[in-house]
XYZ file of C-alpha atoms in Angstrom:
782
model
C 0.004 -0.010 0.004
C 2.935 2.332 0.621
C 3.727 2.459 -3.106
C 0.129 3.021 -4.089
C 0.047 6.030 -1.782
C 3.355 7.213 -3.227
C 1.910 6.944 -6.722
C -1.124 8.989 -5.681
C 1.148 11.597 -4.159
C 3.161 11.862 -7.365
C 0.023 12.300 -9.433
C -1.136 15.003 -7.023
C 1.977 16.985 -7.844
C 0.509 17.571 -11.282
C -2.631 19.262 -10.019
C -1.472 21.121 -6.931
C -1.926 24.899 -7.172
C 1.133 26.464 -8.756
C 2.500 23.221 -10.182
C 0.361 23.273 -13.322
C 2.409 26.246 -14.447
C 5.624 24.353 -13.749
C 4.661 21.260 -15.702
C 5.876 22.735 -18.967
C 9.439 23.429 -17.897
C 10.669 19.962 -18.851
C 9.940 20.523 -22.505
C 12.457 23.369 -22.526
C 15.324 21.213 -21.316
C 17.351 19.716 -24.159
C 20.178 17.570 -22.807
C 21.572 17.242 -26.346
C 22.574 20.897 -26.428
C 26.358 21.213 -26.495
C 27.076 17.488 -26.741
C 29.989 17.931 -29.115
C 33.098 17.981 -26.958
C 31.079 17.720 -23.738
C 32.493 16.761 -20.363
C 31.889 13.372 -18.704
C 29.063 14.532 -16.392
C 27.390 16.703 -19.005
C 25.106 14.263 -20.824
C 23.430 12.273 -18.065
C 19.681 12.688 -18.566
C 18.605 9.692 -16.470
C 19.303 11.271 -13.086
C 17.683 13.462 -10.458
C 19.138 16.775 -9.267
C 22.427 16.169 -7.482
C 22.049 12.410 -7.772
C 24.677 9.718 -7.326
C 23.038 7.630 -10.056
C 23.661 9.489 -13.333
C 22.835 7.125 -16.119
C 23.643 7.864 -19.746
C 24.585 6.316 -23.044
C 28.241 6.352 -23.900
C 29.613 6.600 -27.436
C 33.312 6.597 -26.480
C 33.650 6.233 -22.706
C 35.835 3.098 -22.781
C 38.559 5.028 -24.610
C 39.196 6.837 -21.332
C 40.727 10.240 -21.161
C 44.402 10.908 -21.894
C 44.329 14.397 -20.359
C 42.300 13.285 -17.334
C 39.488 15.815 -17.776
C 38.758 16.508 -21.438
C 35.594 15.662 -23.379
C 34.575 12.024 -23.224
C 31.408 9.971 -22.908
C 28.727 11.080 -25.344
C 29.566 12.957 -28.526
C 26.840 14.067 -30.919
C 29.203 13.541 -33.853
C 29.362 9.808 -33.122
C 26.540 7.458 -34.057
C 27.062 4.263 -32.071
C 26.434 3.453 -28.419
C 28.790 1.135 -26.513
C 26.882 0.956 -23.244
C 24.879 2.667 -20.535
C 27.039 3.877 -17.646
C 25.921 4.508 -14.051
C 28.601 6.784 -12.500
C 29.361 10.141 -14.126
C 31.206 12.466 -11.765
C 34.420 14.525 -11.671
C 37.139 11.831 -12.079
C 34.561 9.096 -11.362
C 33.147 6.730 -13.964
C 32.155 3.087 -14.160
C 29.694 0.200 -14.356
C 28.441 -0.098 -17.943
C 25.562 -2.305 -19.136
C 24.621 -3.169 -22.711
C 21.768 -5.319 -24.115
C 22.551 -7.258 -27.324
C 21.323 -10.081 -29.523
C 23.128 -12.586 -31.707
C 26.646 -14.014 -31.295
C 28.165 -13.052 -27.961
C 30.651 -10.172 -27.873
C 32.189 -8.908 -24.601
C 34.230 -5.950 -25.829
C 32.678 -2.619 -26.850
C 34.649 -2.477 -30.093
C 36.093 0.422 -32.058
C 34.106 3.518 -32.994
C 35.085 3.307 -36.631
C 34.937 -0.487 -37.107
C 31.447 -1.890 -37.538
C 30.801 -5.201 -35.813
C 34.084 -5.131 -33.908
C 32.325 -5.275 -30.562
C 28.973 -5.147 -28.829
C 28.380 -1.453 -29.564
C 25.342 -0.635 -31.723
C 24.512 2.033 -34.259
C 21.557 4.294 -33.516
C 19.569 7.071 -35.158
C 18.943 10.208 -33.191
C 15.428 10.300 -34.602
C 14.826 7.314 -32.304
C 16.382 8.926 -29.250
C 14.532 10.670 -26.401
C 16.496 12.623 -23.767
C 14.635 14.393 -20.975
C 15.415 15.305 -17.364
C 15.106 11.992 -15.542
C 14.615 9.799 -18.610
C 16.434 8.446 -21.661
C 15.285 6.192 -24.485
C 16.923 4.948 -27.651
C 16.541 2.226 -30.288
C 19.704 0.181 -30.764
C 19.562 -0.444 -34.509
C 21.954 -3.403 -34.642
C 19.827 -5.387 -32.206
C 16.335 -3.868 -32.585
C 16.353 -3.372 -28.809
C 14.740 -0.325 -27.161
C 16.739 0.765 -24.119
C 15.256 3.064 -21.456
C 16.908 4.586 -18.375
C 15.714 6.476 -15.300
C 16.921 6.902 -11.697
C 16.321 7.787 -8.119
C 19.075 9.512 -6.178
C 21.144 6.352 -5.660
C 19.476 3.773 -7.885
C 19.696 3.300 -11.629
C 16.788 1.750 -13.558
C 17.020 0.028 -16.960
C 14.299 -1.316 -19.190
C 15.352 -3.245 -22.279
C 12.625 -4.256 -24.710
C 13.920 -7.158 -26.864
C 12.812 -8.678 -30.158
C 12.114 -12.403 -30.423
C 15.555 -13.978 -30.285
C 17.151 -17.119 -28.898
C 20.448 -15.303 -28.366
C 19.634 -12.226 -26.277
C 22.193 -10.974 -23.791
C 22.735 -8.295 -21.165
C 26.426 -7.431 -20.826
C 27.506 -6.220 -17.361
C 30.861 -4.619 -18.169
C 32.421 -3.657 -14.827
C 36.196 -3.829 -14.936
C 37.051 -1.378 -17.705
C 37.916 2.311 -17.925
C 34.948 4.650 -18.232
C 35.335 8.352 -19.005
C 37.436 10.214 -16.451
C 37.866 7.162 -14.210
C 41.429 6.391 -15.066
C 42.953 2.920 -14.867
C 41.033 0.087 -13.226
C 43.114 -1.451 -10.451
C 40.573 -4.054 -9.308
C 37.041 -5.178 -10.012
C 34.684 -7.968 -9.057
C 31.150 -9.047 -9.925
C 29.151 -12.173 -9.048
C 25.616 -13.438 -9.006
C 24.189 -13.566 -5.506
C 21.278 -15.709 -6.652
C 19.261 -16.159 -9.847
C 18.145 -12.526 -10.065
C 20.653 -10.494 -7.991
C 24.244 -9.513 -8.569
C 26.784 -7.409 -6.742
C 30.309 -6.131 -7.046
C 32.712 -3.223 -7.160
C 35.298 -1.458 -9.306
C 38.344 0.469 -8.047
C 39.987 3.076 -10.234
C 43.026 5.340 -10.185
C 42.194 8.594 -12.039
C 44.952 10.725 -13.492
C 44.308 13.661 -11.183
C 44.319 11.324 -8.205
C 47.767 10.144 -9.242
C 48.933 13.766 -9.313
C 47.251 15.192 -6.227
C 46.503 12.289 -3.862
C 48.586 9.309 -5.014
C 47.795 7.054 -2.044
C 44.053 7.389 -2.566
C 41.605 5.385 -4.646
C 38.118 5.761 -6.087
C 35.820 2.805 -5.398
C 32.316 2.256 -6.766
C 29.978 -0.453 -5.425
C 26.707 -1.832 -6.746
C 23.953 -4.295 -5.930
C 21.525 -5.118 -8.715
C 18.184 -6.823 -9.214
C 16.947 -8.333 -12.525
C 13.273 -8.826 -13.324
C 13.876 -12.157 -15.098
C 16.147 -15.065 -14.301
C 18.673 -15.529 -17.126
C 18.798 -18.880 -18.936
C 22.531 -19.008 -18.304
C 25.329 -16.791 -17.045
C 28.928 -16.476 -18.138
C 31.871 -14.303 -17.157
C 34.766 -12.519 -18.792
C 37.937 -10.691 -17.834
C 40.777 -9.125 -19.770
C 42.092 -12.670 -20.216
C 38.987 -13.968 -21.984
C 35.565 -15.627 -21.635
C 34.475 -18.262 -19.105
C 31.146 -19.905 -19.985
C 28.722 -21.050 -17.273
C 30.484 -19.054 -14.566
C 28.707 -16.642 -12.281
C 31.636 -14.545 -11.047
C 34.554 -12.573 -12.422
C 37.406 -10.745 -10.747
C 40.174 -8.426 -11.902
C 40.714 -6.013 -14.768
C 38.112 -6.320 -17.476
C 35.721 -8.225 -15.227
C 32.137 -8.641 -16.292
C 29.189 -10.993 -16.675
C 26.870 -11.810 -19.577
C 23.283 -12.834 -18.908
C 21.810 -15.016 -21.651
C 18.076 -15.127 -22.499
C 15.583 -16.405 -24.977
C 13.252 -13.483 -25.491
C 9.852 -13.167 -27.099
C 8.794 -10.223 -29.240
C 8.612 -6.981 -27.254
C 9.665 -8.687 -24.051
C 10.923 -6.185 -21.474
C 13.572 -7.045 -18.951
C 14.154 -4.515 -16.163
C 17.140 -3.963 -13.887
C 17.484 -1.879 -10.714
C 20.990 -1.101 -9.551
C 21.709 0.317 -6.123
C 24.926 2.335 -6.055
C 27.336 3.345 -3.304
C 30.849 4.700 -2.854
C 31.294 2.919 0.467
C 30.268 -0.763 0.292
C 28.146 -3.415 -1.399
C 25.980 -3.580 1.730
C 25.230 0.105 1.517
C 24.480 -0.213 -2.187
C 21.983 -2.905 -1.233
C 20.534 -0.672 1.488
C 20.245 2.246 -0.969
C 18.375 -0.011 -3.374
C 15.956 -1.184 -0.662
C 15.361 2.334 0.657
C 14.761 4.013 -2.686
C 13.465 1.346 -5.052
C 11.839 -1.607 -3.286
C 8.624 -2.315 -5.129
C 9.134 0.652 -7.405
C 8.479 -0.008 -11.081
C 10.361 1.636 -13.945
C 7.351 3.773 -14.830
C 6.906 5.001 -11.272
C 10.610 5.749 -10.935
C 10.465 7.762 -14.134
C 7.403 9.633 -12.891
C 9.081 10.394 -9.566
C 12.282 11.600 -11.243
C 10.466 13.893 -13.619
C 8.228 15.218 -10.873
C 11.327 16.122 -8.918
C 12.766 17.900 -11.942
C 9.522 19.835 -12.474
C 9.548 20.967 -8.886
C 13.201 22.006 -8.870
C 13.301 23.638 -12.297
C 9.955 25.256 -11.610
C 11.419 27.305 -8.763
C 12.482 29.647 -11.532
C 9.567 30.156 -13.913
C 10.171 32.404 -16.882
C 7.628 33.747 -19.366
C 8.128 35.269 -22.766
C 7.655 34.690 -26.466
C 11.173 33.515 -27.325
C 11.217 29.733 -27.103
C 14.954 29.459 -27.810
C 15.764 31.591 -24.794
C 13.620 29.372 -22.577
C 15.460 26.337 -23.921
C 18.819 27.934 -23.069
C 17.556 28.973 -19.665
C 16.169 25.635 -18.515
C 18.940 23.579 -20.059
C 21.433 25.771 -18.207
C 19.467 25.320 -14.990
C 19.286 21.594 -15.615
C 23.066 21.339 -15.824
C 23.502 23.509 -12.737
C 21.223 21.262 -10.684
C 22.658 18.074 -12.161
C 26.285 19.008 -11.486
C 27.684 18.064 -8.113
C 26.512 14.591 -7.118
C 25.714 12.924 -3.817
C 28.457 10.659 -2.488
C 26.848 9.578 0.818
C 24.406 6.762 1.378
C 20.882 6.814 2.756
C 22.340 5.887 6.163
C 24.808 8.771 6.079
C 27.919 6.737 5.326
C 30.358 8.509 3.051
C 33.725 7.600 1.538
C 36.911 8.893 3.166
C 40.530 8.843 2.084
C 42.014 5.478 1.144
C 38.712 3.597 0.928
C 37.640 4.118 4.538
C 34.119 5.028 5.594
C 32.924 8.071 7.548
C 29.523 8.946 8.959
C 27.612 12.200 8.458
C 25.816 13.656 11.469
C 22.250 12.558 12.068
C 19.123 14.521 13.004
C 15.571 13.165 13.287
C 16.576 9.757 12.019
C 18.399 10.819 8.862
C 21.654 12.470 7.848
C 21.637 16.264 8.232
C 23.305 16.825 4.877
C 24.643 14.989 1.846
C 28.347 14.509 1.324
C 29.052 15.319 -2.325
C 31.630 14.867 -5.039
C 32.638 18.060 -6.732
C 34.769 19.490 -9.464
C 36.679 22.618 -8.438
C 34.573 25.639 -7.482
C 37.025 27.652 -9.635
C 34.939 30.263 -11.434
C 31.675 28.688 -10.267
C 31.570 31.095 -7.294
C 30.524 33.769 -9.806
C 27.401 31.982 -10.882
C 26.642 28.586 -9.373
C 26.881 29.719 -5.770
C 24.747 32.781 -6.560
C 22.098 30.518 -8.063
C 22.306 28.170 -5.088
C 21.910 30.940 -2.566
C 19.044 32.465 -4.531
C 16.770 29.415 -4.681
C 18.679 26.254 -3.793
C 20.393 26.913 -0.417
C 20.280 23.188 0.463
C 22.744 22.533 -2.381
C 25.057 25.249 -1.073
C 24.746 23.837 2.425
C 25.721 20.378 1.175
C 28.823 21.882 -0.425
C 29.818 23.671 2.790
C 29.169 20.663 5.024
C 31.155 18.443 2.673
C 34.171 20.732 2.712
C 34.054 21.205 6.481
C 33.859 17.456 6.922
C 36.834 17.047 4.628
C 38.710 19.709 6.602
C 38.078 17.794 9.834
C 39.043 14.475 8.257
C 42.131 15.622 6.364
C 43.156 19.066 7.620
C 42.546 20.991 4.386
C 39.787 21.897 2.001
C 39.775 20.077 -1.317
C 39.665 22.037 -4.560
C 38.028 19.210 -6.465
C 37.233 15.975 -4.631
C 36.230 12.473 -5.643
C 35.237 10.252 -2.699
C 37.218 12.522 -0.318
C 40.311 12.159 -2.462
C 41.955 15.360 -3.622
C 41.405 15.736 -7.367
C 42.485 19.346 -7.808
C 41.534 20.561 -11.253
C 43.698 23.678 -11.342
C 46.029 23.504 -8.369
C 44.488 26.504 -6.654
C 41.612 26.605 -4.103
C 38.534 28.850 -3.910
C 36.680 26.801 -1.326
C 37.350 29.349 1.429
C 35.870 32.103 -0.712
C 32.768 29.996 -1.455
C 32.244 29.253 2.249
C 32.774 32.900 3.240
C 30.148 33.811 0.612
C 27.738 31.238 1.993
C 28.129 32.829 5.402
C 27.449 36.308 4.016
C 24.428 34.963 2.136
C 22.905 33.709 5.384
C 23.672 29.992 4.929
C 24.969 29.203 8.406
C 23.697 25.786 9.451
C 27.181 24.613 10.482
C 29.849 25.324 13.093
C 30.738 28.955 12.292
C 33.950 28.895 14.329
C 35.124 25.773 12.532
C 34.245 27.345 9.203
C 36.222 30.503 9.925
C 39.196 28.509 11.167
C 39.158 26.510 7.931
C 38.751 29.601 5.739
C 41.642 31.318 7.536
C 43.849 28.242 7.217
C 43.055 27.984 3.527
C 44.384 31.517 2.973
C 47.341 31.577 5.357
C 48.323 27.952 5.959
C 51.336 26.601 4.136
C 53.214 24.327 6.494
C 52.726 20.639 5.557
C 50.037 21.648 3.093
C 48.805 18.730 1.023
C 49.417 19.082 -2.689
C 45.757 18.270 -3.349
C 44.682 21.271 -1.268
C 46.181 23.564 -3.897
C 47.779 26.965 -3.322
C 51.228 25.473 -2.860
C 52.748 28.940 -3.374
C 50.920 30.399 -0.355
C 54.173 30.959 1.505
C 55.614 32.979 -1.370
C 52.404 35.023 -1.699
C 52.459 35.899 2.005
C 56.132 36.859 1.915
C 56.062 38.995 -1.234
C 52.433 40.080 -1.341
C 52.277 38.353 -4.715
C 53.277 34.993 -6.131
C 56.631 35.345 -7.965
C 56.955 33.943 -11.478
C 59.147 30.882 -11.917
C 60.157 29.535 -15.318
C 59.293 25.896 -14.681
C 55.741 24.684 -15.080
C 55.185 24.021 -11.392
C 53.988 25.606 -8.154
C 55.976 25.479 -4.917
C 56.896 27.592 -1.893
C 58.943 29.997 -4.034
C 56.272 30.879 -6.582
C 54.485 29.507 -9.611
C 54.504 29.375 -13.370
C 50.894 30.598 -13.169
C 52.042 33.274 -10.737
C 49.965 36.209 -12.014
C 46.644 34.414 -12.092
C 47.414 32.914 -8.671
C 48.138 36.386 -7.289
C 44.827 37.713 -8.563
C 42.950 34.701 -7.214
C 44.579 34.795 -3.791
C 43.919 38.529 -3.579
C 40.242 37.934 -4.209
C 39.955 35.062 -1.752
C 41.837 37.096 0.891
C 39.175 39.770 0.450
C 36.448 37.181 1.080
C 38.223 36.029 4.247
C 38.624 39.661 5.327
C 34.895 40.294 5.054
C 34.074 37.184 7.059
C 36.613 38.157 9.696
C 35.116 41.662 9.891
C 31.615 40.278 10.277
C 32.818 38.041 13.140
C 34.583 40.931 14.879
C 38.098 39.609 14.217
C 39.537 42.972 13.241
C 43.246 42.074 13.403
C 42.593 39.250 10.955
C 40.532 41.625 8.840
C 43.436 44.091 8.526
C 45.823 41.300 7.542
C 43.505 39.857 4.918
C 42.491 43.172 3.450
C 46.174 43.970 2.972
C 46.681 40.713 1.043
C 43.613 41.486 -1.047
C 45.667 44.267 -2.698
C 48.258 41.795 -3.977
C 47.156 42.461 -7.544
C 48.625 45.979 -7.294
C 52.145 44.528 -7.176
C 51.610 43.135 -10.700
C 49.904 46.112 -12.295
C 52.213 47.660 -14.903
C 51.219 51.293 -15.500
C 53.301 51.413 -18.684
C 51.211 48.905 -20.609
C 48.158 49.082 -18.304
C 48.171 45.331 -17.863
C 48.710 42.784 -15.124
C 52.183 41.396 -15.813
C 53.953 38.518 -14.020
C 56.785 39.587 -11.736
C 59.803 37.701 -10.488
C 60.884 37.444 -6.844
C 63.382 40.271 -7.327
C 60.514 42.626 -8.207
C 61.201 42.803 -11.949
C 58.492 42.213 -14.560
C 59.113 39.247 -16.830
C 60.689 39.988 -20.205
C 59.568 38.888 -23.664
C 56.054 39.579 -22.474
C 53.217 38.844 -24.917
C 49.844 40.011 -23.500
C 47.990 37.378 -25.513
C 50.265 34.451 -24.570
C 48.406 31.937 -22.418
C 49.869 29.824 -19.621
C 53.053 31.907 -19.093
C 51.977 33.430 -15.820
C 48.269 32.897 -16.409
C 46.305 29.674 -16.032
C 43.894 29.002 -18.876
C 44.096 32.571 -20.023
C 46.331 35.549 -20.843
C 47.172 39.024 -19.559
C 44.482 40.834 -21.554
C 41.814 38.558 -20.075
C 43.171 38.505 -16.527
C 43.833 42.240 -16.174
C 40.145 42.636 -15.314
C 40.372 40.034 -12.566
C 39.992 42.398 -9.615
C 36.368 41.693 -8.654
C 37.016 42.494 -5.022
C 37.767 46.141 -5.820
C 36.668 47.190 -9.322
C 36.875 50.876 -8.403
C 40.598 50.578 -7.675
C 41.205 48.849 -11.026
C 39.172 51.460 -12.870
C 41.142 54.154 -11.058
C 44.446 52.589 -12.019
C 43.448 52.316 -15.686
C 41.532 55.555 -15.837
C 37.759 55.516 -16.238
C 37.702 56.658 -19.849
C 40.391 54.193 -20.890
C 38.701 51.413 -18.916
C 35.340 51.919 -20.618
C 36.741 52.445 -24.110
C 39.202 49.542 -23.898
C 36.763 47.055 -22.393
C 33.977 47.995 -24.815
C 36.432 47.596 -27.673
C 37.352 44.131 -26.348
C 33.718 43.059 -26.468
C 33.132 44.548 -29.904
C 36.062 42.561 -31.288
C 35.315 39.373 -29.377
C 31.724 39.341 -30.602
C 33.088 38.439 -34.025
C 34.375 35.206 -32.488
C 31.163 34.483 -30.575
C 32.823 35.744 -27.371
C 35.226 32.815 -27.257
C 37.140 30.663 -29.669
C 34.867 31.132 -32.663
C 33.599 27.878 -34.072
C 36.614 25.794 -33.089
C 35.481 22.768 -31.120
C 37.907 22.700 -28.196
C 37.730 23.672 -24.557
C 40.739 25.961 -24.918
C 39.743 27.455 -28.251
C 39.497 30.952 -26.767
C 42.552 30.859 -24.569
C 44.516 33.279 -26.760
C 41.525 35.543 -27.422
C 41.001 38.983 -25.847
C 37.869 37.680 -24.126
C 36.848 34.061 -23.578
C 33.426 33.279 -22.181
C 34.182 29.612 -22.595
C 36.379 29.595 -19.512
C 36.044 30.832 -15.955
C 38.484 33.758 -15.621
C 36.332 36.124 -17.690
C 32.836 35.470 -16.445
C 32.507 38.640 -14.377
C 34.008 41.026 -16.910
C 30.827 42.099 -18.732
C 29.361 43.200 -15.401
C 32.183 45.634 -14.578
C 30.640 48.502 -16.566
C 28.209 48.892 -13.667
C 31.176 50.105 -11.595
C 32.524 52.446 -14.292
C 29.467 54.602 -14.824
C 28.337 52.771 -17.958
C 25.708 50.274 -16.820
C 24.134 50.377 -20.259
C 27.216 48.555 -21.580
C 26.721 45.790 -19.036
C 23.140 45.535 -20.274
C 24.307 45.388 -23.875
C 27.097 42.872 -23.543
C 25.526 40.463 -21.090
C 22.518 40.234 -23.420
C 24.720 39.770 -26.485
C 26.656 36.993 -24.785
C 23.393 35.239 -23.875
C 22.243 35.545 -27.443
C 25.411 34.617 -29.268
C 27.751 32.524 -27.107
C 24.953 30.253 -25.897
C 23.149 28.144 -28.472
C 20.421 25.536 -28.777
C 22.211 22.971 -30.907
C 24.353 19.891 -30.165
C 27.443 21.626 -31.503
C 26.687 25.248 -30.643
C 25.677 24.921 -27.000
C 28.094 26.542 -24.562
C 30.128 28.153 -27.284
C 31.398 25.472 -29.622
C 32.494 22.637 -27.417
C 33.697 24.874 -24.608
C 34.251 23.901 -20.964
C 31.070 23.553 -18.879
C 32.391 22.555 -15.421
C 29.466 20.872 -13.648
C 26.961 23.604 -14.385
C 28.841 26.872 -13.951
C 28.382 28.169 -17.514
C 24.699 27.230 -17.398
C 24.423 29.052 -14.078
C 25.922 32.197 -15.609
C 23.208 32.184 -18.260
C 20.450 31.697 -15.703
C 21.626 34.542 -13.475
C 22.327 36.918 -16.368
C 18.980 36.097 -17.993
C 17.301 37.092 -14.736
C 19.300 40.329 -14.839
C 21.019 39.603 -11.512
C 24.717 39.157 -10.697
C 27.485 40.066 -8.259
C 31.071 40.171 -9.431
C 32.188 39.463 -5.867
C 30.060 36.322 -5.581
C 28.362 37.604 -2.397
C 31.634 37.898 -0.482
C 30.931 41.435 0.742
C 30.085 41.909 4.409
C 26.833 43.336 3.063
C 26.405 41.657 -0.347
C 24.848 43.488 -3.258
C 23.139 42.362 -6.452
C 23.970 44.141 -9.668
C 21.219 44.684 -12.205
C 21.592 43.889 -15.866
C 19.230 43.204 -18.758
C 16.562 40.627 -17.918
C 15.735 38.442 -20.926
C 12.177 37.455 -20.131
C 9.022 39.527 -19.873
C 8.391 37.917 -16.479
C 10.295 35.647 -14.145
C 8.841 34.234 -10.947
C 11.521 33.117 -8.502
C 10.843 31.003 -5.435
C 13.554 32.270 -3.098
C 15.430 29.963 -0.770
C 13.827 31.618 2.267
C 10.355 30.738 0.973
C 9.510 34.191 -0.311
C 8.769 35.066 -3.907
C 10.509 37.499 -6.247
C 8.857 38.536 -9.493
C 11.036 40.210 -12.153
C 9.051 42.071 -14.831
C 10.608 43.530 -17.982
C 8.160 45.751 -19.827
C 8.633 46.286 -23.589
C 11.297 43.577 -23.568
C 12.476 42.165 -26.896
C 15.640 41.152 -28.769
C 16.131 44.802 -29.680
C 14.886 46.352 -26.439
C 17.646 45.290 -24.088
C 18.500 48.647 -22.511
C 17.015 49.557 -19.133
C 15.121 52.837 -19.254
C 13.995 52.788 -15.616
C 13.406 50.372 -12.749
C 11.399 50.056 -9.589
C 11.444 47.638 -6.663
C 8.131 47.174 -4.893
C 6.967 50.453 -6.425
C 9.983 52.484 -5.338
C 12.162 54.030 -8.050
C 15.639 52.598 -8.386
C 18.216 55.170 -9.437
C 21.172 52.799 -9.104
C 22.128 49.694 -11.052
C 22.347 47.647 -7.877
C 20.643 46.982 -4.562
C 21.503 45.149 -1.386
C 20.927 41.422 -1.520
C 19.127 41.445 1.810
C 16.493 43.745 0.321
C 16.080 41.621 -2.783
C 15.630 38.487 -0.676
C 12.591 40.035 0.999
C 10.808 39.341 -2.252
C 8.285 41.448 -4.110
C 8.347 42.816 -7.638
C 11.375 44.162 -9.474
C 10.154 45.987 -12.584
C 12.236 47.159 -15.515
C 11.123 49.303 -18.453
C 13.172 48.377 -21.504
C 13.995 50.232 -24.726
C 16.149 49.945 -27.862
C 18.445 52.852 -26.981
C 20.536 53.236 -23.845
C 19.391 55.531 -21.095
C 22.864 56.676 -20.131
C 21.545 58.570 -17.132
C 19.923 55.577 -15.449
C 21.800 53.620 -12.811
C 24.718 55.982 -12.503
C 23.802 58.008 -9.399
C 25.784 55.879 -6.947
C 28.078 53.115 -8.250
C 28.001 49.738 -6.577
C 30.161 49.703 -3.421
C 33.633 48.499 -4.268
C 35.395 48.055 -0.903
C 33.521 47.325 2.301
């Protein structure tokens, strides 16, 4: 009866007041957008927001990833599927299933060699991808495969043709996506309809940043039909009539005789801690739950979560961009803890999250670096999804207690630093300023302070290995070798800018907590960027330990002093004090130069043009395809030209972002677990803060809202309505604005005021009102 009541509850979600409006949001999510050169997590439609189970088809996952992070998994330019994989997380991938018919094959085969393995061709006309659901016809076998999920359980439904040689391949012991080398694997049948096992991997970034760690994935599965026979395989070959396999390449094949349109279903409980917990996750989330009910539950959850931001307007493409961006933002960081609160710790050990009222207080998560995402993802979280932000904070504080340092990127508590720096302290300081404080504040401040000032015995995976040099010089000195150590860094200039910004965030938190001596120390370090400002060329230029600027300096050269960017891009990286940067450059020069940069970069779609590569725009003068530039278009609000922020943020939304598999986030650019999608969502609402809410009294800058109306369910339960009168593709300039009927003369307001809810109304026009929003610039230093 419990499941009948659950079904009734799910149906009720479709008719509850306010949810009818939100039903339609799913049709605007297109998971296929940007699937050329997309990252491992990116195309995982069969999942729920923040789920552990992220099921998806793979076209090339078994090839692995030579760089450790580049595009792999599903590529729209490839037309065969090699399996359906359960785990898709930063540096985590594994457990692939594939239904087949005909002669048995146990290797996926080559992309460009038909019949070389069990992979199958497919036609995208026969593919359905929606939030929480995936369906495709496998042409080589005439099998329809469907996928859905709960938070920790993956569901499969395979509808077979009549065939005496039908198989389900459980491919466990091979590389998948970002997983790196498989060091061990095991799978065995528990009884006629249940199987269990694990796979342990050694990702490339783990080898670099946490070499004694490992990433383990466990599973416990249930099959709706007993197979006629079972066999096993490993890298060494096939073993018929065997129900277990161990080692590299391990897997099982389940053999059936199927009738026409016979459906076989599988439920797979997942865990990062143990087989027993995978079994418990399966029982807790999926006992008695059919595929159809699981799909309904998943899509109801997506409707509820996506529907917290409800936009209205005539432009359907903009809605597609908006909700697909929001989908990726909510999909991004995935749960790593079990229903009982167990979570993975370093070296394969198990920890336990705190309990309250019979369940864990928070989820422990896996996460790519927060590098750049503090400009958009954390703002989105704090606007309407504070529980996601809280999970991030709790995870990092737990990691700090377990290991002594924050982790830039983490996979199962192992340090998997993506960029060798660390913005976790800034993100936690911003959470505190945004009112997310359901944790030990003293512990949080201690950890934030240590992240900025601690250097003794610092773990490599914690990043910021040049902290000592930064504290001694006030900047990170340039060194010629491609490394980072206590004397400086090859990426010294970008590190200096980043550490200056995060020191500012720590300063504001210290000030709010009454720690004024710490505040003075941090605020001094927040000016580190000034050491590298060269007044002769008006650029940030790397400097050696002796105080001399580097020679043979090319402002457009990436990497030499600047990580994933160049001097022209990074010179604007002073979000903690835009007024000081504008002062240094001169307001007229600042406005003219920055506007000229956008005018020129528009010709290359604000990135690397149509080149399909994550680093295509790295030598450009502006690159929206990567994190260091994402605040730049909002800086005009500080320089007395808010109309240029309105113009360029709207143009970027229109031209960088697309609605096609190839033109999605630029042309195959780098969407790190939802941060580029988050930028679109926030900018389309006309809301942003270049400081990522790190001010002691955070503000929200106002831009050019893209929709005639947006209804936002705020995280505090209140409602914000954003109205843009006379809005259109041509009418993107703000003529005037009011908040709850009161005229707004400035292009910003305090976040606390906005979070009280009400109606924010813009009147739009096709020509700039250069007088609006300029009365008082946004506060630069607090």
